[in-house]
Amino acid sequence: MDTLPNFDDMAKMAKEDPEQFEQLRQQLIENAINQAHDSMKPRLKAQQSHIDLVISRGKNPLHTTMLLRNELQRQLVRFAETLQHPYSQENAEITPISSNPKQSENTDKNSF
């Protein structure tokens, strides 16, 4: 698709043919993700999956809009906190997991 339909046409499509509107929405999202750098594609797909989950919980268009707004605000707060305190996040301790307890003990003794 080279150009988007204008707002009025999309509003009409959403009202009269929601399946076609959803198909257009999915195609536009897929096109945008495909144009991204390969290293970003998994993150964008994961983010879109999360957005789709939020949308699926909406009971009506207004409720869906409020859910998406709340999610955006939550992510903006996290982003701002990270910018203000980039080194305040705690580091996780990584513990090797093994189905053989003796193997796990040997891993601890023979640290890299």
Short mmCIF file of C-alpha atoms in Angstrom, two decimals:
data_model
loop_
_atom_site.label_atom_id
_atom_site.label_comp_id
_atom_site.label_asym_id
_atom_site.label_seq_id
_atom_site.Cartn_x
_atom_site.Cartn_y
_atom_site.Cartn_z
CA MET A 1 0.00 0.00 0.00
CA ASP A 2 1.48 3.29 -1.14
CA THR A 3 -0.80 5.72 0.68
CA LEU A 4 -3.17 5.51 3.59
CA PRO A 5 -6.86 6.12 3.13
CA ASN A 6 -7.88 9.45 4.63
CA PHE A 7 -9.23 9.59 8.18
CA ASP A 8 -12.88 9.68 7.16
CA ASP A 9 -12.49 6.63 4.91
CA MET A 10 -10.72 4.71 7.68
CA ALA A 11 -13.36 5.70 10.23
CA LYS A 12 -16.05 4.50 7.83
CA MET A 13 -14.15 1.26 7.23
CA ALA A 14 -13.75 0.68 10.98
CA LYS A 15 -17.47 1.15 11.49
CA GLU A 16 -18.81 -0.68 8.43
CA ASP A 17 -16.16 -3.35 7.85
CA PRO A 18 -14.10 -3.89 11.02
CA GLU A 19 -12.48 -7.01 9.58
CA GLN A 20 -11.08 -5.06 6.62
CA PHE A 21 -9.94 -2.30 8.98
CA GLU A 22 -8.16 -4.85 11.19
CA GLN A 23 -6.52 -6.39 8.14
CA LEU A 24 -5.27 -2.94 7.07
CA ARG A 25 -4.01 -2.26 10.58
CA GLN A 26 -2.11 -5.55 10.72
CA GLN A 27 -0.61 -4.99 7.25
CA LEU A 28 0.60 -1.50 8.17
CA ILE A 29 2.15 -2.80 11.39
CA GLU A 30 3.85 -5.65 9.55
CA ASN A 31 5.20 -3.24 6.93
CA ALA A 32 6.60 -0.93 9.61
CA ILE A 33 8.30 -3.79 11.47
CA ASN A 34 9.73 -5.20 8.22
CA GLN A 35 11.31 -1.82 7.46
CA ALA A 36 13.10 -1.75 10.82
CA HIS A 37 16.68 -2.87 11.32
CA ASP A 38 16.96 -6.64 11.82
CA SER A 39 18.25 -6.19 15.36
CA MET A 40 15.07 -4.29 16.32
CA LYS A 41 12.51 -6.62 14.73
CA PRO A 42 12.20 -9.06 17.67
CA ARG A 43 11.66 -6.20 20.14
CA LEU A 44 9.11 -4.54 17.88
CA LYS A 45 7.23 -7.81 17.40
CA ALA A 46 7.20 -8.38 21.15
CA GLN A 47 5.97 -4.83 21.77
CA GLN A 48 3.24 -5.22 19.16
CA SER A 49 2.20 -8.53 20.71
CA HIS A 50 1.86 -6.75 24.05
CA ILE A 51 -0.16 -3.94 22.46
CA ASP A 52 -2.45 -6.49 20.80
CA LEU A 53 -2.96 -8.14 24.20
CA VAL A 54 -3.93 -4.80 25.75
CA ILE A 55 -6.31 -4.12 22.84
CA SER A 56 -7.92 -7.54 23.25
CA ARG A 57 -8.91 -6.65 26.83
CA GLY A 58 -10.85 -3.59 25.71
CA LYS A 59 -14.61 -3.86 26.07
CA ASN A 60 -15.32 -1.04 23.61
CA PRO A 61 -13.29 1.55 21.68
CA LEU A 62 -13.22 4.06 24.54
CA HIS A 63 -12.15 1.41 27.06
CA THR A 64 -9.45 0.20 24.64
CA THR A 65 -8.17 3.76 24.25
CA MET A 66 -7.98 4.18 28.02
CA LEU A 67 -6.13 0.87 28.43
CA LEU A 68 -3.61 1.88 25.77
CA ARG A 69 -3.18 5.33 27.34
CA ASN A 70 -2.53 3.76 30.73
CA GLU A 71 0.00 1.37 29.24
CA LEU A 72 1.79 4.20 27.46
CA GLN A 73 1.93 6.22 30.69
CA ARG A 74 3.32 3.21 32.57
CA GLN A 75 6.06 2.73 29.98
CA LEU A 76 6.89 6.44 29.91
CA VAL A 77 7.33 6.43 33.69
CA ARG A 78 9.68 3.44 33.44
CA PHE A 79 11.61 5.17 30.66
CA ALA A 80 11.92 8.41 32.67
CA GLU A 81 13.11 6.49 35.74
CA THR A 82 15.74 4.73 33.66
CA LEU A 83 16.96 8.03 32.22
CA GLN A 84 17.11 9.68 35.65
CA HIS A 85 18.76 6.73 37.42
CA PRO A 86 20.50 4.60 34.78
CA TYR A 87 22.72 2.73 37.25
CA SER A 88 20.25 2.21 40.08
CA GLN A 89 18.94 -1.07 38.71
CA GLU A 90 20.09 -4.06 40.69
CA ASN A 91 22.16 -6.67 38.91
CA ALA A 92 20.78 -10.15 38.88
CA GLU A 93 22.88 -13.00 40.15
CA ILE A 94 23.03 -15.76 37.57
CA THR A 95 23.00 -19.27 38.99
CA PRO A 96 23.57 -22.22 36.67
CA ILE A 97 20.72 -24.71 36.68
CA SER A 98 21.39 -28.36 36.11
CA SER A 99 19.29 -31.50 36.32
CA ASN A 100 22.32 -33.16 37.91
CA PRO A 101 23.11 -31.55 41.30
CA LYS A 102 26.74 -32.78 41.23
CA GLN A 103 27.24 -31.13 37.84
CA SER A 104 25.98 -27.86 39.31
CA GLU A 105 28.46 -28.15 42.21
CA ASN A 106 31.31 -28.77 39.74
CA THR A 107 30.27 -25.72 37.76
CA ASP A 108 30.57 -23.59 40.91
CA LYS A 109 34.04 -24.96 41.69
CA ASN A 110 35.28 -24.57 38.14
CA SER A 111 34.17 -21.01 37.54
CA PHE A 112 35.15 -19.42 34.30
#
